[in-house]
Coordinates of C-alpha atoms in Angstrom, one line a residue:
X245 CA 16.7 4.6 -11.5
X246 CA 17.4 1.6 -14.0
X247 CA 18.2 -1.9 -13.1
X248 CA 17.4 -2.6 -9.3
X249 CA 20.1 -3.4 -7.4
X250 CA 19.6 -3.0 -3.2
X251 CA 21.8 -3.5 0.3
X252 CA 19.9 -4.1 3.2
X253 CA 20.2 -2.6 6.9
X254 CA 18.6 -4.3 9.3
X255 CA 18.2 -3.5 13.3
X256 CA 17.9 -5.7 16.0
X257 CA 14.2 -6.5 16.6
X258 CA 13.6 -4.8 20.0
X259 CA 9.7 -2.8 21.0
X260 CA 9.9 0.7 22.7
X261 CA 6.5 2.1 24.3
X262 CA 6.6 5.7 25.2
X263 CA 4.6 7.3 27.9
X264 CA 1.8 9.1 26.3
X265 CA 2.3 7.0 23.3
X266 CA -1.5 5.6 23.4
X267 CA -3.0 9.0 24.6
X268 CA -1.2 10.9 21.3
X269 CA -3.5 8.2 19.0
X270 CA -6.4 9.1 20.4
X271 CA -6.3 12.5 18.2
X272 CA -5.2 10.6 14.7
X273 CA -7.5 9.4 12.5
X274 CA -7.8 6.2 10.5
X275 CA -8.7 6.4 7.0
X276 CA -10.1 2.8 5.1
X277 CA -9.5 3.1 1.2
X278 CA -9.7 0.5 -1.5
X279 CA -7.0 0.3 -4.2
X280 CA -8.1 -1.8 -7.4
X281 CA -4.9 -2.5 -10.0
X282 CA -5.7 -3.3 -13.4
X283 CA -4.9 -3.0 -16.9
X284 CA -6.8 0.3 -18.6
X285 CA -6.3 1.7 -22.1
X286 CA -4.6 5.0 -22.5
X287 CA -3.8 6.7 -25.4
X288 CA -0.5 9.1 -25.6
X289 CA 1.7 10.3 -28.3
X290 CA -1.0 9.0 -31.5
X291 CA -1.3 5.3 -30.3
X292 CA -3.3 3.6 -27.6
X293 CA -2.0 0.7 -25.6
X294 CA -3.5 -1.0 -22.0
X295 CA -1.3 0.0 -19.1
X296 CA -1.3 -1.1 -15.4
X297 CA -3.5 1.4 -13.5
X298 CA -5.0 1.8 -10.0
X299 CA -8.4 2.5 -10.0
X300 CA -8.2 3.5 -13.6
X301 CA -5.8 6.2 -13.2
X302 CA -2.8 7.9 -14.4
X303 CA -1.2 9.0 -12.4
X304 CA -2.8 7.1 -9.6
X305 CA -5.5 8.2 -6.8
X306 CA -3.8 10.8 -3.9
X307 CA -4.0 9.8 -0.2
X308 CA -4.7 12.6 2.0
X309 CA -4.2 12.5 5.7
X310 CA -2.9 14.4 8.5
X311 CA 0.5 14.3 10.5
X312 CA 0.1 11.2 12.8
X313 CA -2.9 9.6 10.7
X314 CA -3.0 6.1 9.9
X315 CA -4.6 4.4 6.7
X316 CA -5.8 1.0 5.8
X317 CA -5.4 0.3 2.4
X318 CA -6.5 -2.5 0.7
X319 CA -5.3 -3.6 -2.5
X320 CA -6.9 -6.2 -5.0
X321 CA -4.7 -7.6 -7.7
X322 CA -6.5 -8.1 -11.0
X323 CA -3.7 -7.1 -13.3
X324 CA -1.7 -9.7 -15.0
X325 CA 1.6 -9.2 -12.8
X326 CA 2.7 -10.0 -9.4
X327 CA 2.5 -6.4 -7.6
X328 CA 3.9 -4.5 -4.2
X329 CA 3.1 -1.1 -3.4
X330 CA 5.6 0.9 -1.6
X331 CA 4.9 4.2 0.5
X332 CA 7.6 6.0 -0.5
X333 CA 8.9 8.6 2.9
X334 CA 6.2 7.3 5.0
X335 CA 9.0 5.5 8.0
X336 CA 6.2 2.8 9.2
X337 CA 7.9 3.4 12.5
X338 CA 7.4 -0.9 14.2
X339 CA 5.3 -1.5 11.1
X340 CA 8.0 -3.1 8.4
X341 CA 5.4 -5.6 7.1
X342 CA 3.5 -2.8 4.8
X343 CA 6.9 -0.9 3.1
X344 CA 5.9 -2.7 0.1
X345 CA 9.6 -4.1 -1.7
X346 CA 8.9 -7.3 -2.9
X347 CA 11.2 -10.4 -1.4
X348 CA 12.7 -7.6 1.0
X349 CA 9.4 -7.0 3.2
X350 CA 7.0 -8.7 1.4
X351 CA 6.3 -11.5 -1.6
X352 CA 4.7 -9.8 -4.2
X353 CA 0.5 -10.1 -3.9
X354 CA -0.3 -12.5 -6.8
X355 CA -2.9 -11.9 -9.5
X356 CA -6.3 -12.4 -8.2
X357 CA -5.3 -11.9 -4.8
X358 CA -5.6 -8.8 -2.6
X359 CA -3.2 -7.6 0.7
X360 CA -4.3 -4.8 3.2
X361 CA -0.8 -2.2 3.8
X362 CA -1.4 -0.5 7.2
X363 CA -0.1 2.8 6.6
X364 CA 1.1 4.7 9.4
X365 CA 2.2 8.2 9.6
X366 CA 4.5 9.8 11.9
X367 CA 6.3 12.9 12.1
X368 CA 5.9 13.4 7.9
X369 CA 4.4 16.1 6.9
X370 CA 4.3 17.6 3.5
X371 CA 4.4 15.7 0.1
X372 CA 5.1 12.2 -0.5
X373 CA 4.1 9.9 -2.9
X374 CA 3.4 5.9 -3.5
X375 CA 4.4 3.5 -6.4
X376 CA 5.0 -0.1 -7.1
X377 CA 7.5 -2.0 -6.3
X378 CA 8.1 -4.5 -8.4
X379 CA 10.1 -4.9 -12.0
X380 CA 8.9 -1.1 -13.7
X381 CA 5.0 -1.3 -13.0
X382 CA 5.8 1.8 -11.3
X383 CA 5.9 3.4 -14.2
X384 CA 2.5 4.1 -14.2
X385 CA 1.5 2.8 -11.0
X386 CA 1.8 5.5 -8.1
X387 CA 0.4 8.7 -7.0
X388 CA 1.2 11.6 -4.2
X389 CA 0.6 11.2 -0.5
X390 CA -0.6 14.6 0.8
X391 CA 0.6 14.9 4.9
X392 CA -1.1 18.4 6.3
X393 CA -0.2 19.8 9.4
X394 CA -1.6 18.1 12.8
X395 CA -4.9 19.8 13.3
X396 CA -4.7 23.1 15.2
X397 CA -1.5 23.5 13.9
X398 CA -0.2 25.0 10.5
X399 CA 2.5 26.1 8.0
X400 CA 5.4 27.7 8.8
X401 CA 4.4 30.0 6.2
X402 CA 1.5 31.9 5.2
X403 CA -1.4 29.3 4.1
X404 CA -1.4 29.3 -0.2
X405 CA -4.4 30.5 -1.8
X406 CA -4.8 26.4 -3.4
X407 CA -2.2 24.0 -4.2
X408 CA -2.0 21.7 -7.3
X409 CA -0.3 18.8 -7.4
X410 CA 2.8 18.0 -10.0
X411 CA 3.6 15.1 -11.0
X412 CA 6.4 14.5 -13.7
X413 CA 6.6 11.2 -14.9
X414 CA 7.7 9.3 -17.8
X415 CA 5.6 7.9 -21.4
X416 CA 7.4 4.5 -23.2
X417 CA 5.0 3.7 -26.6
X418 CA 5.9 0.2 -25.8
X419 CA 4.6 -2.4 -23.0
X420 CA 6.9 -0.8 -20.1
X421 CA 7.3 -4.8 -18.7
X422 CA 8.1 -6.1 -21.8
X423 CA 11.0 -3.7 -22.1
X424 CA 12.2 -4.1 -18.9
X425 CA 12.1 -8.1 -19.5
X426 CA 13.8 -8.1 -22.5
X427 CA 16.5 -5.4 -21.2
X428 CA 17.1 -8.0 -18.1
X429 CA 17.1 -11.0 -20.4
X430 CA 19.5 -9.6 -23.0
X431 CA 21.9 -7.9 -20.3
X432 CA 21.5 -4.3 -22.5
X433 CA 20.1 -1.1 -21.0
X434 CA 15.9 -0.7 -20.9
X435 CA 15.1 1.6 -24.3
X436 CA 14.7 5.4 -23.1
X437 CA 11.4 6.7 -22.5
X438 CA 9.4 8.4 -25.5
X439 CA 8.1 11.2 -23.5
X440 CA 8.4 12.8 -19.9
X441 CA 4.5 14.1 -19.1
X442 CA 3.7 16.5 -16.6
X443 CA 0.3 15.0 -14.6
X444 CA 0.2 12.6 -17.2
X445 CA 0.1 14.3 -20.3
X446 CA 3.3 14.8 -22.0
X447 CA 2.8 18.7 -23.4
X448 CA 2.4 20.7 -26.4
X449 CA 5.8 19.8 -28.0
X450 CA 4.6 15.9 -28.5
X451 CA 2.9 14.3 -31.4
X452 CA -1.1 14.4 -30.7
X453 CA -0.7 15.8 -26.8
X454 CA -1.5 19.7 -27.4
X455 CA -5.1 18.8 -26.4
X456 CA -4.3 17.1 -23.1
X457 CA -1.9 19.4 -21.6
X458 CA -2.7 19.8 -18.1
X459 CA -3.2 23.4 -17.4
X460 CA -2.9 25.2 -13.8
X461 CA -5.5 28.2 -13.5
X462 CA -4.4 30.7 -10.8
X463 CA -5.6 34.3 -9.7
X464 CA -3.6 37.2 -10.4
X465 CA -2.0 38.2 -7.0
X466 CA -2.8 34.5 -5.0
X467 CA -0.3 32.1 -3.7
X468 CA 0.0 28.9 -4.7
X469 CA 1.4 25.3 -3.4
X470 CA 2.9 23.2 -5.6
X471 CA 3.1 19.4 -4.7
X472 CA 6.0 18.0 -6.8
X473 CA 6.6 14.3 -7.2
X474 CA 9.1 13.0 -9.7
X475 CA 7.9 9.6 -11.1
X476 CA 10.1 9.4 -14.1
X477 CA 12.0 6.0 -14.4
X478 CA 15.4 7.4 -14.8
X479 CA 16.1 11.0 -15.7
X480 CA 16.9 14.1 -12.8
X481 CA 14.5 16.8 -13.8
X482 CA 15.2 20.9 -14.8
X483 CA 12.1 22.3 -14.1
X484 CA 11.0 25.8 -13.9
X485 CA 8.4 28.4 -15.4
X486 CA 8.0 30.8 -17.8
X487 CA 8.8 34.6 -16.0
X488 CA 8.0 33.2 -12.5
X489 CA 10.5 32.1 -9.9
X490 CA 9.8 29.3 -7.4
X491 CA 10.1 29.1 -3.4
X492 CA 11.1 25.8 -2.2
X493 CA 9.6 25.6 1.4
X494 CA 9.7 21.3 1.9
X495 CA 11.4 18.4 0.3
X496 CA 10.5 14.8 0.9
X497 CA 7.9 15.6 3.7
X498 CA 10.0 17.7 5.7
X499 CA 10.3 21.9 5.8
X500 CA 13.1 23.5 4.6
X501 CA 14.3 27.4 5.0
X502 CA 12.6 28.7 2.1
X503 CA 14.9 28.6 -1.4
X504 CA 14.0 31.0 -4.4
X505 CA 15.6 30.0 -7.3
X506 CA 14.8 30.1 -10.9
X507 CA 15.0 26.6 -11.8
X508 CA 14.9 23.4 -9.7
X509 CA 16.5 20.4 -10.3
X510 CA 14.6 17.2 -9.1
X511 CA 15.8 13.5 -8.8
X512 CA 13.9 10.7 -9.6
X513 CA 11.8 9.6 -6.0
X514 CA 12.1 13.5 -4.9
X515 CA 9.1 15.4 -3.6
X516 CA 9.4 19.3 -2.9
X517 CA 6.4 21.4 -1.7
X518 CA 6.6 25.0 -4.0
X519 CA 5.3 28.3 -3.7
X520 CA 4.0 29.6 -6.7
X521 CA 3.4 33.6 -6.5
X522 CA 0.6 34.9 -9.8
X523 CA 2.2 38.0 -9.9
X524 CA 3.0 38.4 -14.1
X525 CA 0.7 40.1 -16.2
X526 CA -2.2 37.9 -16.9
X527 CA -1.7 35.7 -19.3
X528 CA -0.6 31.9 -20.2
X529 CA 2.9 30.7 -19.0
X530 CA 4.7 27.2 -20.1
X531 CA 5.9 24.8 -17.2
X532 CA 8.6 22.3 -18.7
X533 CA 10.9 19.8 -17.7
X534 CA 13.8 18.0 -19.0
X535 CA 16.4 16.0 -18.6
X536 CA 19.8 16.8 -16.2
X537 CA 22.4 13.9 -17.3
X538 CA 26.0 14.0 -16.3
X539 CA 26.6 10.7 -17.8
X540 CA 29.5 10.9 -20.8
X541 CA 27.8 9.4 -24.0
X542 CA 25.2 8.2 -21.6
X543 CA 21.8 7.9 -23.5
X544 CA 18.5 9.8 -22.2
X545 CA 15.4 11.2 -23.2
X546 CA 15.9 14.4 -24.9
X547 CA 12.6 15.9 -24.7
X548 CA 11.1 18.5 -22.9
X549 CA 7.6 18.0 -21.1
X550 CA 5.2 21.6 -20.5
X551 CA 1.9 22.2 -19.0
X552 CA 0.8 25.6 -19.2
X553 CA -0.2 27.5 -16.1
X554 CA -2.8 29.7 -17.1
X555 CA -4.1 33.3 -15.5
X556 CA -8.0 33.4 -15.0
X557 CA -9.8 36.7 -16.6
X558 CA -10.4 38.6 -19.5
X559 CA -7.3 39.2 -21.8
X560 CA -5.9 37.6 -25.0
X561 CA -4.5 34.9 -25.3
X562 CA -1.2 34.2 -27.3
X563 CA -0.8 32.7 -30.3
X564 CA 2.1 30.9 -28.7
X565 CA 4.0 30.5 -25.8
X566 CA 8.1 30.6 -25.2
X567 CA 9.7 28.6 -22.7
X568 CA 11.3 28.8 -19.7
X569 CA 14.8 29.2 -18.9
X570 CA 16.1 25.3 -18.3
X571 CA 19.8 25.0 -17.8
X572 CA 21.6 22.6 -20.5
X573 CA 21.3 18.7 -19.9
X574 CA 24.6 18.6 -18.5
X575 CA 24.8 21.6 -16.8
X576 CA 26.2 20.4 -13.4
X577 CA 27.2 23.2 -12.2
X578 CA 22.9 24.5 -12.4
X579 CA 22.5 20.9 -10.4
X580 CA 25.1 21.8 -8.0
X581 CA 24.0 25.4 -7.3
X582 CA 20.2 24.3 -6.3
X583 CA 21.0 21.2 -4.5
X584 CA 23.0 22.7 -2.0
X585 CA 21.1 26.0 -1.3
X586 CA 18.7 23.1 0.2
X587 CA 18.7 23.5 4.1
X588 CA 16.5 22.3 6.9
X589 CA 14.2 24.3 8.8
X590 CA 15.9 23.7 12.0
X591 CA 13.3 25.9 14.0
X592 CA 11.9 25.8 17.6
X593 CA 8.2 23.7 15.9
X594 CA 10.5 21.9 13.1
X595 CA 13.7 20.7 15.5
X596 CA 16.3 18.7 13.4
X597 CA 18.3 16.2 15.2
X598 CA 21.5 15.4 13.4
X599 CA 23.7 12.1 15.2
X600 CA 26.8 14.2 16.4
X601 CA 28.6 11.0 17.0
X602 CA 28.5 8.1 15.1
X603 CA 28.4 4.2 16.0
X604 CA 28.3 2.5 12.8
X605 CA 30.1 4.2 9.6
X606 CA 29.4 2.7 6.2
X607 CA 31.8 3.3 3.1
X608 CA 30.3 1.8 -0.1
X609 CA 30.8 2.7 -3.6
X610 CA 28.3 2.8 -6.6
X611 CA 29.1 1.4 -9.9
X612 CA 28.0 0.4 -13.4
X613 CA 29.0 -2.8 -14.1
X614 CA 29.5 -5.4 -16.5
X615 CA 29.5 -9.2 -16.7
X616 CA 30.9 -11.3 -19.4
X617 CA 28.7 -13.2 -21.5
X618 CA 28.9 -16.3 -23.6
X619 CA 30.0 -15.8 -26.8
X620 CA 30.2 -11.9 -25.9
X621 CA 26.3 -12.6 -26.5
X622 CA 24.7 -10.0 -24.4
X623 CA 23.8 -6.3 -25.3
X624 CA 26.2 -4.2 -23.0
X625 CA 29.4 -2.8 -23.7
X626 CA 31.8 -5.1 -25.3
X627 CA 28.7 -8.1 -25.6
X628 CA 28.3 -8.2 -21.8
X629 CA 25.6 -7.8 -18.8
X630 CA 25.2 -4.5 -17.5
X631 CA 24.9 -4.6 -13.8
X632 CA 24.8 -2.6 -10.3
X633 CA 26.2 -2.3 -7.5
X634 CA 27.4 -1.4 -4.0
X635 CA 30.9 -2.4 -3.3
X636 CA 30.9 -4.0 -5.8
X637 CA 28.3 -6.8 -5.0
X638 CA 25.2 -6.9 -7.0
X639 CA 22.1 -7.5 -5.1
X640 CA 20.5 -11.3 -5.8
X641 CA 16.8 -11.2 -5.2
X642 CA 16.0 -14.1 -3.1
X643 CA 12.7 -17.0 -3.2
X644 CA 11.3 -15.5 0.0
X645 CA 11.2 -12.4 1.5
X646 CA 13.8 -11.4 3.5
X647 CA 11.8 -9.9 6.4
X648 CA 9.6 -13.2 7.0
X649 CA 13.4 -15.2 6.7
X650 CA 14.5 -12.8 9.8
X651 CA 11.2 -12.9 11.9
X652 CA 11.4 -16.7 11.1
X653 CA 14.8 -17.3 11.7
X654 CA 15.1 -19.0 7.6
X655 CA 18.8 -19.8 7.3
X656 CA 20.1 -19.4 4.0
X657 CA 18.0 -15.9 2.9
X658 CA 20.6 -13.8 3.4
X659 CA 24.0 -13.1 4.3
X660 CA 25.2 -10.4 7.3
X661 CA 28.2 -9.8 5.9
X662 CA 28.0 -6.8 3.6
X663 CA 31.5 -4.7 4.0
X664 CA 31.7 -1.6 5.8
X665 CA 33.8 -0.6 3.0
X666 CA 34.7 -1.5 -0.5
X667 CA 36.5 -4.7 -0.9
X668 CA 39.7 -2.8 -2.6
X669 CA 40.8 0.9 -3.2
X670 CA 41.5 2.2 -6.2
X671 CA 40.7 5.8 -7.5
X672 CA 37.3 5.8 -7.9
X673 CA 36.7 8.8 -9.9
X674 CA 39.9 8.0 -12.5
X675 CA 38.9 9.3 -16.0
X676 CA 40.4 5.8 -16.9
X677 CA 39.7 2.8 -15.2
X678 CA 41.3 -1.0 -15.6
X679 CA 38.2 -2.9 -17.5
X680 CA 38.7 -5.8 -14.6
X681 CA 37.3 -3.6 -12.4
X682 CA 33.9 -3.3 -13.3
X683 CA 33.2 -7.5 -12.4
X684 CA 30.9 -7.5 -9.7
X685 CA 30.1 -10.3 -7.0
X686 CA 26.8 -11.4 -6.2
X687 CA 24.8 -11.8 -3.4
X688 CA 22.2 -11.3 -0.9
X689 CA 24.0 -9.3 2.0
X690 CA 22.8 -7.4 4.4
X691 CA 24.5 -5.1 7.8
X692 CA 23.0 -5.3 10.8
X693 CA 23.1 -2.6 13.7
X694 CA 22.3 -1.8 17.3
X695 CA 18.9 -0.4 17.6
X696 CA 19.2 3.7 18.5
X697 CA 22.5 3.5 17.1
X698 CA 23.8 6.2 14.8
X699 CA 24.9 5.6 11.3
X700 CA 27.1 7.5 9.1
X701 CA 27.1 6.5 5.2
X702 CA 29.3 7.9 3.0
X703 CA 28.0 6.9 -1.1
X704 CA 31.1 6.8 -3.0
X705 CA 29.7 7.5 -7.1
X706 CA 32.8 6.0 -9.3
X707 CA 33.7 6.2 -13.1
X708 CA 33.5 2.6 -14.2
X709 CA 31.5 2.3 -17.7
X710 CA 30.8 6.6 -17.7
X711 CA 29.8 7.6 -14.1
X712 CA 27.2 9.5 -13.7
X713 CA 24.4 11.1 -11.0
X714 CA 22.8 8.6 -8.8
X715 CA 19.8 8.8 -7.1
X716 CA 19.9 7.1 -3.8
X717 CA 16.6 6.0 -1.8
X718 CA 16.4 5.1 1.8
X719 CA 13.5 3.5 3.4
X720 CA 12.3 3.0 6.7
X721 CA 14.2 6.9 7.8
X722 CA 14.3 10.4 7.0
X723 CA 18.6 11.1 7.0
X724 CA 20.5 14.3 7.8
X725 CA 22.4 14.8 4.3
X726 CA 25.5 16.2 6.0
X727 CA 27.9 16.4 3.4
X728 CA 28.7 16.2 -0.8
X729 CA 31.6 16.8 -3.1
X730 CA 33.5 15.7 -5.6
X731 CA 36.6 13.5 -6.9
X732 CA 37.2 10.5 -3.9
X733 CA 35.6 10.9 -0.3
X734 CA 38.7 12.1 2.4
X735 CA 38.0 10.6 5.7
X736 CA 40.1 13.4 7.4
X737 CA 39.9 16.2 5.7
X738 CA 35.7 16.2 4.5
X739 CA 34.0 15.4 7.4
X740 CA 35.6 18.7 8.5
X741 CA 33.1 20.2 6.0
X742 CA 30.6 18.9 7.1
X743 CA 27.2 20.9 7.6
X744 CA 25.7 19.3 11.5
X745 CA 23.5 22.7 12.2
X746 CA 20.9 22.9 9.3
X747 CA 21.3 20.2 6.6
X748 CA 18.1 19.0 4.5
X749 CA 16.1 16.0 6.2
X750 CA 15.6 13.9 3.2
X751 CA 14.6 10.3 2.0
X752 CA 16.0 10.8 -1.9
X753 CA 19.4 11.7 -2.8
X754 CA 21.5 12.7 -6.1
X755 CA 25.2 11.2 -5.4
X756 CA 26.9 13.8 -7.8
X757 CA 28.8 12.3 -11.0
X758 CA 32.4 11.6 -9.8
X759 CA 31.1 12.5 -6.1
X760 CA 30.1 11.5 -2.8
X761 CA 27.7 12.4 -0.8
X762 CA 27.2 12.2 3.7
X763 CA 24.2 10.8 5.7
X764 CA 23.5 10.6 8.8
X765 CA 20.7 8.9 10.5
X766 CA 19.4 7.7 14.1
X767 CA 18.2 3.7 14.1
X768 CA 15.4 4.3 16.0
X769 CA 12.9 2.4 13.7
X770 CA 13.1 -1.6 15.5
X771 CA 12.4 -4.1 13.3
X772 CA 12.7 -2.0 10.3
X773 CA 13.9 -3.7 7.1
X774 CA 15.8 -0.2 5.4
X775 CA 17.3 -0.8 2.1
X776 CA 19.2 1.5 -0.5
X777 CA 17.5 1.8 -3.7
X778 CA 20.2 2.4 -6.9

């Protein structure tokens, strides 16, 4: 996802106790775990180098709770960084303190120091997943949050034989703070990624990795659960496997109606739950990856990540293995097609409730930007800065968090005045585009709405400096993802188009290159912090 650049929605502080409330704890359990971050040697792609860990691994530990569980996890700080974690789809419904985004609910917890995040879960269930939140120790810092069913109650489909878990991430050679650093102080982009890995091991088709590709062992005739996280910095992910097509029953700890595709396309922050049927001849198959990027002369990694999922019994092996059908790196059409088969559940034991009205509609456009530098002395385009934003303001990261300025009532922190709609029209998704346009403001702006009022954003990708797919992060909610297209967002004519019966409850969004996409959400999380990650 790049350079971090964030607007904030806050909600009027204001407590809600339900009848019952207290009684529906009583069956949840609490869960007390210790999370130890420091700096482990690893060795990938012929080299070795220390790397930021918790508890020593990579990917980090899994959590693994129940619907309505709560965990207390406290973490000690002996890296050499300042460090949040963030609980990425868990809403922390009247619990903003442990989201984990540093100077927006929390400062960062110092070296040598420890924190304890109170982890509540609500009405997720499925896969999630945890990382850092702070400059790009997420890199290697996170791990899946597992959310079963509420005891005596199950799957709305038959129970998997086992499940594994997936999770694709992303390999850099070089000190992965260090490049982020130097990308920040020279105004260029970070250097791409040497390797996507699959469970932390980058594959067969990397220098010195054939022996630590992660293989899946499965039964001929069993069903299995995949639990897919994408961890990779920047890249959307093709991923799919050798003569075995894939049923897509959850996505970001929600159900879906179950999708069976060929292929899957992922976005970085994405989790999808996956059935898996063993039904090929009994053998070894690849899994791979790579990259989906719309982005005209946009630079990526280029690799291709496998992991072999491999039949238990008594055959022969083969000498080598093909890979799987993965559509072309700027196939956006295969992006298209998948996303939108996606659709909610919407059953009598999984009710969607999609905001038929709206109070509060927001209108903000995404952008690459540049800033000039002295001398044309930075490392973007032209010898400028290379910049986010969101209506074209680019998020400042203030001294103090933003969340203790609120509570405190800090003057200064923080601005309410972020527009409801870009500052100026002009056509966003223009193959050519006046180079004054891409100067951004600055500041620390936030919007601020009515508790249980429902909002309506419409993200608004554009074309300045090559547009291209954006993932889009909420926190704090689940959102209804109503409606997508391409070219400029019609405020008569899309909305029309709009799906309000069955459309995927996510946290995690692609914005399509040259395309906007609708969400809808309830505020019904008081107190909650919510910012849009870019």
């Amino acid at each position: 996802m790049g350079f971090k650049y964030k607007v904030l929605i806050s909600e009027i502080l204001l407590f809600l106790f339900l009848d019952g409330f207290l009684l529906c704890l009583a069956w949840n359990k609490t869960y007390y775990q210790d999370y130890v971050i420091t700096e482990t040697s690893y060795t990938r792609l012929c080299s070795t180098k220390k790397i930021l860990t918790v508890n020593g691994q990579f990917p980090g530990p899994e959590i693994h709770v129940h619907k309505g569980d709560t965990v207390l996890l406290n973490v000690y700080n002996k890296g050499d960084y300042n460090v949040t974690l963030h609980w990425h789809g868990v809403k922390q419904p009247r619990n903003p303190w442990s989201d984990g985004p540093e100077y927006i609910t929390q400062c960062p917890i110092q070296p040598g120091a420890n924190f304890t995040y109170e982890i509540k879960f609500s009405s997720e269930e499925g896969t999630l997943w945890w990382h850092a939140h702070s400059d790009w120790s997420r890199a290697t810092v996170h791990g899946a949050i597992i959310v079963y069913p509420k005891k005596g109650t199950t799957y709305p489909f038959t129970k998997p034989h086992a499940e594994d878990t997936i999770i694709l991430g992303s390999w850099y050679k070089g000190d992965v703070m260090e490049i982020i650093e130097e990308a920040l102080e020279n105004g260029g982009e970070p250097n791409l990624s040497d390797a996507f890995t699959i469970n932390g091991q980058p594959g067969d088709l990397y220098s010195c990795s054939k022996p630590g590709t992660f293989r899946m062992l499965v039964e001929h005739g069993k069903t299995y659960l995949l639990r897919m996280v994408n961890a990779v910095m920047n890249e959307e992910l093709f991923f799919s496997v050798a003569q075995h097509q894939l049923t897509v029953v959850g996505t970001d700890g929600a159900y879906i109606k179950p999708l069976t595709v060929d292929y899957l396309m992922i976005t970085p922050g994405q989790t999808m739950d996956i059935l898996l049927k063993a039904n090929q001849p009994s053998s070894q198959y690849y899994m791979a990856a790579s990259a989906y990027s719309s982005g005209l002369g946009v630079p990526f990694d280029n690799t291709t990540t496998t992991a072999i999922l491999q039949y238990k019994g008594n055959y022969t092996a083969p000498s080598s293995l093909s890979l799987p059908y993965l559509p072309y790196y700027n196939d956006t059409a295969a992006a298209t097609n998948f996303t939108s088969g996606l659709r909610s559940l919407a059953s009598k034991d999984h009710p969607i409730t999609v905001p038929k009205k709206v109070d509060t509609r927001v209108y903000t456009t995404i952008s690459i930007n540049t800033y000039p530098c002295v001398n044309n002395s930075c490392d973007g385009p032209s010898g400028s800065r290379v910049l986010s934003s969101m209506n074209n303001i680019s998020f400042v990261t203030p001294t103090i968090d933003i969340l203790g300025a609120y509570y405190r009532k800090i003057r200064g922190i923080y601005d309410t005045d972020f527009p409801n709609e870009p500052p100026f029209y002009f056509n966003f998704t223009a193959d050519e585009l006046a180079s004054n346009l891409s100067t951004p403001t600055f500041g620390t702006k936030v919007i601020v709405v009515e508790y249980n009022s429902s909002v309506e954003i419409v993200i608004q990708g554009t074309n300045l400096n090559s547009g291209e797919n954006h993932p889009m992060h909420l926190h704090g909610y689940n959102f209804y993802l109503v409606g997508t297209g391409f070219g400029n967002f019609n405020n008569v004519t899309d909305p029309k188009g709009y799906n309000l019966v069955d459309p995927p409850e996510v946290n995690t969004v692609g914005v399509p290159k040259n395309g906007w996409t609708a969400i809808r959400f309830l505020a019904d999380n008081p107190g909650k912090l919510t910012s849009f990650i870019l």
